[in-house]
């Protein structure tokens, strides 16, 4: 069939009346649909004038199917579920810490309705949103008071601005770090209007370096945990205890940016040196800061804990309004903290801690399970899945090379890079590592109930290639 004549194209309102279009009106809305119909008709007119419209279905029903497909593609949500087989537990680009069920449910509850965010249920009077978490943080860290903001970067800014605006903050040159995504300590100091006073050298800083920098304009001493890099060899650094003693001697507040928030020692290799904010508080740090979505295993948040008077000052800083945590994250954070208050179950109930504490035996068992499922498929023969021991990077803690078990394979039907792309764009999306031209699936981050889904995604990707 050829369509020499533009008049043979159906009118917009005729296409709109087809059952196909009627069905999708509640999904995409009249306006978007009409705009898409117009665009499609324009394209068809061009095909007709170029005389390349052979075999194109220009019936109203045919066009309505094309419109449905166009809208489904154009309005596809950008965010989708990802199955993480990279082995990187705290993967910032994949949303860092997955939350515990209790925390996710609380966020869901808060999202879809009203909650007593800033009202005291007893009195009906206005209260602070911080009341939902302050007590739990104080119990957990044994601190006088606490407050929370959007993330640890915001926490650092508001703390420096409140405690040390226009004053010198003494910091070791070895701690002037960048933590990805434009968090650079010197720049953070700058936006906080604190004057950075660097001491020591990249690899060696001693307590006397700090002491000789103390002067009338010193506002604070800060320790920043160098969570994402390590200096080996000839190094010396000052402990938080020494810093706190120096602060006490001169009456200068000490800030500890602990970063990852390891509340208690982790039951896995490689995390021995994570600073413990409970310890900093016990030693007498004025303020300690850490993220909510690293080793605490909760939502994105910046926890600020320490002395009551400082917390009060921080809360009355005008930046607090800009940095405050929203109701969903606050609800999720409260539940996460409650889980931490039961030390005997916390490492099983918080997914991040649970993944980090998986034993090599359990990882091996999961690897065997995945390997046998990959071998069961008859359509894509030649997947030679092998299991082996490997190491996974730590994501936000990249220095932590954790031993793990992996399954690796390649397919003769498709090259590994293209396959890795196909796995990533599938639904749900499957993220893997690629090493030595093999797809590597790490069992530490692959949940038991995701193994079958991952296998299906792999089969589909290979079959369709
Ligand atoms: C991760 C980290 C930060 C930034 O935390 P966000 O919650 O991502 O803003 C700041 N300081 C240290 C030491 C960190 O490890």
Tab-separated table of C-alpha atoms and ligand atoms in Angstrom:
chain	number	residue	atom	x	y	z
A	1	UNK	CA	0.000	0.000	0.000
A	2	UNK	CA	1.343	3.427	-0.860
A	3	UNK	CA	-0.036	6.671	0.519
A	4	UNK	CA	0.668	9.335	-2.045
A	5	UNK	CA	-1.982	11.496	-0.509
A	6	UNK	CA	-1.618	13.263	2.847
A	7	UNK	CA	-5.377	13.277	3.128
A	8	UNK	CA	-5.303	9.518	3.664
A	9	UNK	CA	-3.819	10.098	7.148
A	10	UNK	CA	-6.446	9.988	9.905
A	11	UNK	CA	-7.197	13.209	11.828
A	12	UNK	CA	-5.913	13.711	15.370
A	13	UNK	CA	-9.383	13.428	16.923
A	14	UNK	CA	-10.034	10.161	15.092
A	15	UNK	CA	-6.831	8.641	16.490
A	16	UNK	CA	-7.744	9.947	19.933
A	17	UNK	CA	-11.006	7.990	19.850
A	18	UNK	CA	-9.353	4.602	19.303
A	19	UNK	CA	-9.609	2.219	22.259
A	20	UNK	CA	-5.799	2.012	22.435
A	21	UNK	CA	-5.489	5.762	23.053
A	22	UNK	CA	-8.546	5.936	25.340
A	23	UNK	CA	-6.910	3.389	27.632
A	24	UNK	CA	-3.713	5.387	28.108
A	25	UNK	CA	-5.309	8.803	28.747
A	26	UNK	CA	-5.258	8.333	32.551
A	27	UNK	CA	-1.587	7.338	32.387
A	28	UNK	CA	-0.048	10.031	30.178
A	29	UNK	CA	-2.759	12.717	29.986
A	30	UNK	CA	-4.532	14.249	27.007
A	31	UNK	CA	-1.925	16.945	26.312
A	32	UNK	CA	1.078	14.648	26.096
A	33	UNK	CA	-0.857	12.214	23.938
A	34	UNK	CA	-2.025	14.864	21.463
A	35	UNK	CA	1.506	16.264	21.226
A	36	UNK	CA	2.860	12.785	20.505
A	37	UNK	CA	0.144	12.123	17.881
A	38	UNK	CA	1.042	15.396	16.125
A	39	UNK	CA	4.760	14.527	16.120
A	40	UNK	CA	4.026	11.075	14.777
A	41	UNK	CA	1.734	12.406	12.024
A	42	UNK	CA	4.448	14.903	11.012
A	43	UNK	CA	6.901	12.061	10.676
A	44	UNK	CA	4.416	10.050	8.619
A	45	UNK	CA	3.841	13.041	6.311
A	46	UNK	CA	7.570	13.225	5.740
A	47	UNK	CA	7.677	9.505	4.925
A	48	UNK	CA	4.794	9.967	2.492
A	49	UNK	CA	6.413	12.912	0.730
A	50	UNK	CA	9.696	10.991	0.464
A	51	UNK	CA	7.661	8.110	-0.854
A	52	UNK	CA	9.149	5.784	1.752
A	53	UNK	CA	5.911	5.059	3.559
A	54	UNK	CA	5.388	1.596	2.093
A	55	UNK	CA	4.289	-0.925	4.662
A	56	UNK	CA	3.608	1.711	7.319
A	57	UNK	CA	0.264	1.089	8.959
A	58	UNK	CA	-1.619	4.383	8.785
A	59	UNK	CA	-4.949	3.123	10.069
A	60	UNK	CA	-6.093	4.880	13.281
A	61	UNK	CA	-5.521	1.628	15.212
A	62	UNK	CA	-2.073	1.129	13.698
A	63	UNK	CA	-1.108	4.696	14.583
A	64	UNK	CA	-2.484	4.326	18.106
A	65	UNK	CA	-0.177	1.344	18.727
A	66	UNK	CA	2.794	3.399	17.550
A	67	UNK	CA	1.742	6.262	19.855
A	68	UNK	CA	1.463	3.931	22.861
A	69	UNK	CA	4.988	2.658	22.204
A	70	UNK	CA	6.399	6.163	21.765
A	71	UNK	CA	4.858	7.365	25.033
A	72	UNK	CA	6.014	4.308	26.950
A	73	UNK	CA	9.589	5.027	25.827
A	74	UNK	CA	9.504	8.809	26.243
A	75	UNK	CA	7.941	8.741	29.703
A	76	UNK	CA	9.898	5.862	31.116
A	77	UNK	CA	10.973	6.718	34.692
A	78	UNK	CA	14.701	7.422	34.935
A	79	UNK	CA	15.152	5.681	38.298
A	80	UNK	CA	14.746	1.943	38.491
A	81	UNK	CA	15.568	-0.954	40.756
A	82	UNK	CA	19.162	-2.172	40.562
A	83	UNK	CA	20.446	-5.591	41.517
A	84	UNK	CA	23.916	-4.942	42.869
A	85	UNK	CA	26.330	-7.752	42.036
A	86	UNK	CA	29.413	-5.524	42.227
A	87	UNK	CA	30.234	-6.605	45.779
A	88	UNK	CA	30.578	-2.939	46.755
A	89	UNK	CA	28.320	-2.660	49.779
A	90	UNK	CA	28.361	1.139	50.168
A	91	UNK	CA	28.125	2.073	46.495
A	92	UNK	CA	27.428	5.812	46.411
A	93	UNK	CA	26.272	5.738	42.775
A	94	UNK	CA	23.807	2.972	43.593
A	95	UNK	CA	22.321	4.823	46.561
A	96	UNK	CA	24.763	3.766	49.305
A	97	UNK	CA	23.154	1.900	52.150
A	98	UNK	CA	19.985	-0.090	51.483
A	99	UNK	CA	17.719	0.439	54.479
A	100	UNK	CA	16.311	-2.079	56.924
A	101	UNK	CA	12.708	-3.113	56.340
A	102	UNK	CA	11.579	-1.201	59.430
A	103	UNK	CA	13.291	1.963	58.187
A	104	UNK	CA	11.907	1.642	54.651
A	105	UNK	CA	8.403	1.108	56.034
A	106	UNK	CA	8.695	4.179	58.240
A	107	UNK	CA	9.783	6.283	55.238
A	108	UNK	CA	6.814	4.920	53.287
A	109	UNK	CA	4.430	5.745	56.128
A	110	UNK	CA	5.781	9.284	56.399
A	111	UNK	CA	5.754	9.798	52.622
A	112	UNK	CA	2.134	8.980	51.962
A	113	UNK	CA	0.434	10.886	54.766
A	114	UNK	CA	0.728	13.189	57.750
A	115	UNK	CA	3.003	12.570	60.729
A	116	UNK	CA	3.697	14.426	63.986
A	117	UNK	CA	6.874	15.894	62.494
A	118	UNK	CA	6.970	19.091	64.552
A	119	UNK	CA	4.152	18.774	67.038
A	120	UNK	CA	4.080	17.248	70.496
A	121	UNK	CA	1.294	14.652	70.510
A	122	UNK	CA	0.646	15.130	74.281
A	123	UNK	CA	0.327	18.897	74.401
A	124	UNK	CA	-0.546	19.681	70.802
A	125	UNK	CA	2.139	22.357	70.928
A	126	UNK	CA	4.870	22.940	68.392
A	127	UNK	CA	7.991	20.844	68.916
A	128	UNK	CA	11.307	20.236	67.140
A	129	UNK	CA	11.635	17.598	64.450
A	130	UNK	CA	14.929	16.703	66.102
A	131	UNK	CA	13.023	15.266	69.077
A	132	UNK	CA	12.291	12.146	67.009
A	133	UNK	CA	15.947	11.155	66.952
A	134	UNK	CA	17.800	13.123	69.616
A	135	UNK	CA	17.097	10.723	72.471
A	136	UNK	CA	18.003	7.643	70.426
A	137	UNK	CA	21.321	9.157	69.294
A	138	UNK	CA	22.105	10.145	72.888
A	139	UNK	CA	21.419	6.617	74.121
A	140	UNK	CA	23.504	5.098	71.367
A	141	UNK	CA	26.514	7.426	71.584
A	142	UNK	CA	26.186	8.323	75.257
A	143	UNK	CA	26.399	12.002	74.326
A	144	UNK	CA	24.737	15.028	75.937
A	145	UNK	CA	22.778	16.063	72.863
A	146	UNK	CA	22.512	15.580	69.114
A	147	UNK	CA	20.956	16.951	65.964
A	148	UNK	CA	20.725	15.807	62.359
A	149	UNK	CA	21.034	17.412	58.929
A	150	UNK	CA	20.929	16.251	55.313
A	151	UNK	CA	24.326	14.584	55.120
A	152	UNK	CA	27.768	14.668	56.657
A	153	UNK	CA	28.932	17.383	54.240
A	154	UNK	CA	26.151	19.676	55.501
A	155	UNK	CA	27.028	18.678	59.055
A	156	UNK	CA	30.653	19.728	58.527
A	157	UNK	CA	29.639	23.097	57.088
A	158	UNK	CA	27.132	23.991	59.792
A	159	UNK	CA	29.444	22.842	62.590
A	160	UNK	CA	32.445	24.815	61.292
A	161	UNK	CA	30.316	27.873	60.614
A	162	UNK	CA	28.786	27.799	64.085
A	163	UNK	CA	31.908	26.993	66.063
A	164	UNK	CA	34.694	28.596	64.057
A	165	UNK	CA	33.412	31.306	61.716
A	166	UNK	CA	36.242	33.831	61.107
A	167	UNK	CA	38.473	31.770	63.359
A	168	UNK	CA	41.295	29.375	62.664
A	169	UNK	CA	40.615	25.668	62.463
A	170	UNK	CA	43.747	23.617	62.903
A	171	UNK	CA	43.946	20.584	60.637
A	172	UNK	CA	46.655	18.128	59.620
A	173	UNK	CA	47.859	18.409	56.002
A	174	UNK	CA	47.287	14.665	55.713
A	175	UNK	CA	43.565	15.171	56.319
A	176	UNK	CA	42.772	17.758	53.613
A	177	UNK	CA	40.835	15.177	51.696
A	178	UNK	CA	38.358	15.052	48.870
A	179	UNK	CA	35.438	12.658	49.312
A	180	UNK	CA	34.111	12.504	45.764
A	181	UNK	CA	31.220	14.576	44.469
A	182	UNK	CA	32.961	17.894	45.295
A	183	UNK	CA	33.382	17.453	49.044
A	184	UNK	CA	36.865	18.890	49.476
A	185	UNK	CA	37.879	19.826	52.964
A	186	UNK	CA	39.602	23.120	52.016
A	187	UNK	CA	36.506	24.211	50.068
A	188	UNK	CA	34.184	23.197	52.885
A	189	UNK	CA	36.284	25.332	55.259
A	190	UNK	CA	36.001	28.162	52.787
A	191	UNK	CA	32.202	28.140	52.493
A	192	UNK	CA	32.036	27.895	56.284
A	193	UNK	CA	34.134	31.060	56.611
A	194	UNK	CA	36.565	29.194	58.803
A	195	UNK	CA	40.239	29.978	58.344
A	196	UNK	CA	42.118	26.821	57.546
A	197	UNK	CA	45.332	26.479	59.503
A	198	UNK	CA	47.249	23.532	58.056
A	199	UNK	CA	49.871	21.843	60.181
A	200	UNK	CA	52.351	19.015	59.744
A	201	UNK	CA	53.037	17.367	56.407
A	202	UNK	CA	51.140	14.951	54.194
A	203	UNK	CA	52.549	11.887	55.918
A	204	UNK	CA	53.619	13.135	59.340
A	205	UNK	CA	51.759	15.306	61.807
A	206	UNK	CA	52.651	15.404	65.516
A	207	UNK	CA	50.772	16.862	68.447
A	208	UNK	CA	53.408	19.592	68.845
A	209	UNK	CA	52.534	20.783	65.317
A	210	UNK	CA	48.998	21.450	66.510
A	211	UNK	CA	50.184	22.936	69.779
A	212	UNK	CA	52.508	25.468	68.177
A	213	UNK	CA	49.682	26.620	65.881
A	214	UNK	CA	47.320	27.361	68.780
A	215	UNK	CA	46.825	31.091	69.224
A	216	UNK	CA	44.295	33.744	70.250
A	217	UNK	CA	42.266	33.242	67.055
A	218	UNK	CA	42.060	29.447	67.193
A	219	UNK	CA	38.400	28.386	66.861
A	220	UNK	CA	38.685	24.606	66.799
A	221	UNK	CA	40.876	21.565	66.333
A	222	UNK	CA	39.512	19.104	63.803
A	223	UNK	CA	40.254	15.495	63.005
A	224	UNK	CA	38.927	14.318	59.650
A	225	UNK	CA	38.882	10.604	59.060
A	226	UNK	CA	40.675	9.845	55.797
A	227	UNK	CA	38.119	7.210	54.932
A	228	UNK	CA	38.988	6.913	51.262
A	229	UNK	CA	42.744	6.894	51.164
A	230	UNK	CA	45.618	5.607	53.158
A	231	UNK	CA	49.250	6.568	53.461
A	232	UNK	CA	51.571	3.674	54.025
A	233	UNK	CA	55.183	3.601	55.051
A	234	UNK	CA	56.774	6.457	56.983
A	235	UNK	CA	53.741	8.002	58.654
A	236	UNK	CA	52.704	9.458	61.946
A	237	UNK	CA	49.418	10.980	62.943
A	238	UNK	CA	47.814	12.288	66.075
A	239	UNK	CA	45.138	10.251	67.821
A	240	UNK	CA	41.776	11.784	68.640
A	241	UNK	CA	42.660	11.290	72.305
A	242	UNK	CA	45.796	13.454	72.033
A	243	UNK	CA	43.835	16.096	70.161
A	244	UNK	CA	41.113	16.154	72.814
A	245	UNK	CA	43.708	16.511	75.586
A	246	UNK	CA	45.270	19.455	73.751
A	247	UNK	CA	41.840	21.038	73.251
A	248	UNK	CA	41.069	20.704	76.964
A	249	UNK	CA	44.412	22.212	77.936
A	250	UNK	CA	43.770	25.343	75.879
A	251	UNK	CA	39.977	25.485	76.134
A	252	UNK	CA	39.502	24.918	72.401
A	253	UNK	CA	36.649	22.786	71.037
A	254	UNK	CA	37.569	19.568	69.232
A	255	UNK	CA	35.558	18.378	66.237
A	256	UNK	CA	35.799	14.792	65.041
A	257	UNK	CA	34.578	14.108	61.494
A	258	UNK	CA	34.332	10.345	61.902
A	259	UNK	CA	32.759	9.928	58.453
A	260	UNK	CA	31.531	6.379	58.254
A	261	UNK	CA	29.880	5.993	61.653
A	262	UNK	CA	31.062	2.598	62.856
A	263	UNK	CA	29.105	2.481	66.117
A	264	UNK	CA	30.614	-0.819	67.162
A	265	UNK	CA	33.449	-2.958	65.853
A	266	UNK	CA	32.479	-4.753	62.664
A	267	UNK	CA	32.691	-8.445	62.409
A	268	UNK	CA	34.707	-8.376	59.194
A	269	UNK	CA	38.206	-7.885	57.891
A	270	UNK	CA	39.452	-4.482	56.834
A	271	UNK	CA	37.404	-2.246	59.110
A	272	UNK	CA	39.694	-2.249	62.126
A	273	UNK	CA	40.640	1.392	61.674
A	274	UNK	CA	37.201	2.921	61.255
A	275	UNK	CA	36.864	5.552	63.963
A	276	UNK	CA	34.159	4.882	66.494
A	277	UNK	CA	32.071	7.965	67.327
A	278	UNK	CA	31.087	6.444	70.685
A	279	UNK	CA	34.770	6.404	71.593
A	280	UNK	CA	35.307	10.024	70.512
A	281	UNK	CA	32.399	11.105	72.694
A	282	UNK	CA	33.656	9.075	75.646
A	283	UNK	CA	37.105	10.664	75.274
A	284	UNK	CA	35.505	14.097	75.392
A	285	UNK	CA	35.204	15.331	71.795
A	286	UNK	CA	32.984	18.424	71.718
A	287	UNK	CA	31.314	17.369	68.477
A	288	UNK	CA	31.457	14.216	66.419
A	289	UNK	CA	29.941	13.891	62.927
A	290	UNK	CA	29.172	10.996	60.658
A	291	UNK	CA	26.946	9.913	57.752
A	292	UNK	CA	23.609	8.177	58.164
A	293	UNK	CA	24.011	6.046	55.040
A	294	UNK	CA	27.446	4.548	55.515
A	295	UNK	CA	28.092	2.067	58.325
A	296	UNK	CA	25.039	3.180	60.296
A	297	UNK	CA	23.124	1.579	57.416
A	298	UNK	CA	20.310	4.101	57.352
A	299	UNK	CA	19.070	6.942	55.141
A	300	UNK	CA	21.132	9.854	53.859
A	301	UNK	CA	21.744	12.042	56.900
A	302	UNK	CA	24.477	13.818	58.814
A	303	UNK	CA	24.536	13.034	62.515
A	304	UNK	CA	25.960	15.733	64.784
A	305	UNK	CA	26.488	14.583	68.374
A	306	UNK	CA	28.196	16.126	71.365
A	307	UNK	CA	28.038	18.871	73.977
A	308	UNK	CA	24.636	20.389	74.685
A	309	UNK	CA	25.660	24.032	74.372
A	310	UNK	CA	27.245	23.536	70.964
A	311	UNK	CA	24.254	21.558	69.677
A	312	UNK	CA	21.963	24.392	70.790
A	313	UNK	CA	24.091	26.935	68.926
A	314	UNK	CA	24.194	24.739	65.829
A	315	UNK	CA	20.415	24.362	65.862
A	316	UNK	CA	19.913	28.112	65.998
A	317	UNK	CA	22.183	28.710	62.998
A	318	UNK	CA	20.036	29.948	60.065
A	319	UNK	CA	21.602	27.233	57.877
A	320	UNK	CA	19.690	24.666	59.931
A	321	UNK	CA	16.528	25.485	58.038
A	322	UNK	CA	18.283	24.875	54.726
A	323	UNK	CA	20.039	21.708	55.863
A	324	UNK	CA	17.305	20.046	57.912
A	325	UNK	CA	16.318	16.467	57.264
A	326	UNK	CA	12.967	15.766	55.556
A	327	UNK	CA	10.199	13.709	57.159
A	328	UNK	CA	10.894	10.498	55.223
A	329	UNK	CA	14.563	10.339	56.054
A	330	UNK	CA	13.839	11.342	59.626
A	331	UNK	CA	11.325	8.516	60.059
A	332	UNK	CA	13.760	6.049	58.499
A	333	UNK	CA	16.631	7.306	60.633
A	334	UNK	CA	14.610	6.879	63.824
A	335	UNK	CA	13.920	3.222	63.004
A	336	UNK	CA	17.555	2.634	62.061
A	337	UNK	CA	18.680	4.051	65.406
A	338	UNK	CA	16.171	1.869	67.267
A	339	UNK	CA	17.607	-1.196	65.553
A	340	UNK	CA	21.096	-0.160	66.675
A	341	UNK	CA	19.839	0.041	70.248
A	342	UNK	CA	19.506	-3.732	70.221
A	343	UNK	CA	23.140	-4.797	69.777
A	344	UNK	CA	22.394	-8.509	69.675
A	345	UNK	CA	20.285	-8.311	66.500
A	346	UNK	CA	21.515	-5.173	64.751
A	347	UNK	CA	24.012	-6.865	62.443
A	348	UNK	CA	21.266	-9.129	61.092
A	349	UNK	CA	18.549	-6.499	60.759
A	350	UNK	CA	20.545	-3.740	59.029
A	351	UNK	CA	21.269	-4.910	55.464
A	352	UNK	CA	24.633	-3.124	55.206
A	353	UNK	CA	25.908	-4.744	58.391
A	354	UNK	CA	24.405	-8.071	57.411
A	355	UNK	CA	26.205	-8.078	54.044
A	356	UNK	CA	29.476	-7.021	55.647
A	357	UNK	CA	29.244	-9.829	58.170
A	358	UNK	CA	28.510	-12.657	55.698
A	359	UNK	CA	30.948	-15.494	56.297
A	360	UNK	CA	33.122	-16.928	53.535
A	361	UNK	CA	31.257	-20.242	53.956
A	362	UNK	CA	27.907	-18.600	53.329
A	363	UNK	CA	29.303	-16.663	50.332
A	364	UNK	CA	30.711	-19.904	48.926
A	365	UNK	CA	27.346	-21.624	49.327
A	366	UNK	CA	25.624	-18.780	47.458
A	367	UNK	CA	28.265	-18.911	44.705
A	368	UNK	CA	27.641	-22.662	44.181
A	369	UNK	CA	23.898	-21.991	43.999
A	370	UNK	CA	24.320	-19.242	41.375
A	371	UNK	CA	26.817	-21.307	39.368
A	372	UNK	CA	24.508	-24.314	39.176
A	373	UNK	CA	21.576	-22.141	38.101
A	374	UNK	CA	23.644	-20.568	35.334
A	375	UNK	CA	24.574	-24.058	34.109
A	376	UNK	CA	20.972	-25.276	34.083
A	377	UNK	CA	20.003	-23.272	31.058
A	378	UNK	CA	19.870	-25.168	27.791
A	379	UNK	CA	19.289	-22.285	25.359
A	380	UNK	CA	22.499	-20.512	26.147
A	381	UNK	CA	24.967	-23.341	26.267
A	382	UNK	CA	28.572	-22.487	26.641
A	383	UNK	CA	28.162	-20.279	29.670
A	384	UNK	CA	31.054	-21.690	31.553
A	385	UNK	CA	30.437	-20.268	34.966
A	386	UNK	CA	33.334	-20.669	37.365
A	387	UNK	CA	33.494	-19.834	41.017
A	388	UNK	CA	36.497	-18.366	42.743
A	389	UNK	CA	37.628	-16.338	45.715
A	390	UNK	CA	38.039	-12.652	45.038
A	391	UNK	CA	38.296	-9.233	46.609
A	392	UNK	CA	35.747	-6.457	46.585
A	393	UNK	CA	36.421	-2.759	47.065
A	394	UNK	CA	34.537	-0.934	49.751
A	395	UNK	CA	32.820	1.827	47.749
A	396	UNK	CA	32.836	4.727	50.169
A	397	UNK	CA	35.601	2.847	51.951
A	398	UNK	CA	37.699	1.876	48.925
A	399	UNK	CA	40.685	0.905	50.948
A	400	UNK	CA	38.787	-1.997	52.433
A	401	UNK	CA	39.554	-4.924	50.183
A	402	UNK	CA	37.193	-7.547	51.444
A	403	UNK	CA	37.640	-11.222	50.654
A	404	UNK	CA	34.575	-12.683	48.933
A	405	UNK	CA	33.318	-15.412	46.585
A	406	UNK	CA	32.432	-14.634	42.979
A	407	UNK	CA	30.970	-16.364	39.933
A	408	UNK	CA	32.560	-15.412	36.624
A	409	UNK	CA	31.642	-16.228	33.050
A	410	UNK	CA	31.654	-15.012	29.478
A	411	UNK	CA	29.526	-16.024	26.507
A	412	UNK	CA	30.716	-16.944	23.012
A	413	UNK	CA	27.561	-15.299	21.646
A	414	UNK	CA	28.279	-11.790	22.848
A	415	UNK	CA	31.378	-9.874	23.884
A	416	UNK	CA	31.693	-9.139	27.583
A	417	UNK	CA	31.472	-5.330	27.365
A	418	UNK	CA	28.241	-5.478	25.339
A	419	UNK	CA	26.835	-8.091	27.698
A	420	UNK	CA	27.652	-5.957	30.716
A	421	UNK	CA	25.801	-3.055	29.039
A	422	UNK	CA	22.792	-5.285	28.303
A	423	UNK	CA	22.632	-6.442	31.908
A	424	UNK	CA	22.756	-2.853	33.094
A	425	UNK	CA	19.909	-1.623	30.871
A	426	UNK	CA	17.638	-4.575	31.663
A	427	UNK	CA	14.727	-4.323	34.056
A	428	UNK	CA	15.531	-4.563	36.864
A	429	UNK	CA	19.031	-3.432	36.094
A	430	UNK	CA	21.935	-5.767	36.915
A	431	UNK	CA	25.273	-4.180	37.841
A	432	UNK	CA	28.326	-6.462	37.778
A	433	UNK	CA	32.078	-6.106	37.731
A	434	UNK	CA	34.056	-6.860	34.576
A	435	UNK	CA	37.480	-8.346	34.992
A	436	UNK	CA	39.805	-10.059	32.501
A	437	UNK	CA	37.024	-9.980	29.908
A	438	UNK	CA	34.630	-11.845	32.194
A	439	UNK	CA	31.414	-10.827	33.887
A	440	UNK	CA	32.021	-11.121	37.637
A	441	UNK	CA	29.089	-11.504	40.023
A	442	UNK	CA	29.955	-10.927	43.664
A	443	UNK	CA	27.762	-12.824	46.093
A	444	UNK	CA	28.237	-10.420	48.985
A	445	UNK	CA	25.797	-7.837	47.641
A	446	UNK	CA	23.576	-10.248	45.674
A	447	UNK	CA	20.680	-11.115	47.961
A	448	UNK	CA	19.415	-14.718	48.159
A	449	UNK	CA	16.099	-13.791	46.576
A	450	UNK	CA	17.836	-11.884	43.768
A	451	UNK	CA	19.849	-14.849	42.500
A	452	UNK	CA	17.014	-16.270	40.373
A	453	UNK	CA	16.193	-12.844	38.953
A	454	UNK	CA	19.842	-12.195	38.101
A	455	UNK	CA	20.041	-15.564	36.316
A	456	UNK	CA	16.919	-14.728	34.299
A	457	UNK	CA	18.331	-11.322	33.298
A	458	UNK	CA	21.553	-12.993	32.132
A	459	UNK	CA	19.703	-15.635	30.097
A	460	UNK	CA	17.465	-13.029	28.464
A	461	UNK	CA	20.431	-10.822	27.571
A	462	UNK	CA	22.369	-13.709	25.980
A	463	UNK	CA	19.393	-15.236	24.182
A	464	UNK	CA	18.453	-11.943	22.574
A	465	UNK	CA	21.953	-11.330	21.290
B	1	LIG	C1	31.671	10.332	53.660
B	1	LIG	C2	32.319	11.377	54.434
B	1	LIG	C3	31.835	12.688	54.414
B	1	LIG	C4	30.674	13.097	53.563
B	1	LIG	O1	29.517	12.469	53.998
B	1	LIG	P1	28.139	12.595	53.183
B	1	LIG	O2	27.128	12.030	54.124
B	1	LIG	O3	28.310	11.830	51.939
B	1	LIG	O4	27.920	14.049	52.914
B	1	LIG	C5	32.492	13.630	55.187
B	1	LIG	N1	33.568	13.304	55.928
B	1	LIG	C6	34.062	12.041	55.971
B	1	LIG	C7	35.256	11.752	56.806
B	1	LIG	C8	33.449	11.038	55.226
B	1	LIG	O5	33.936	9.788	55.275
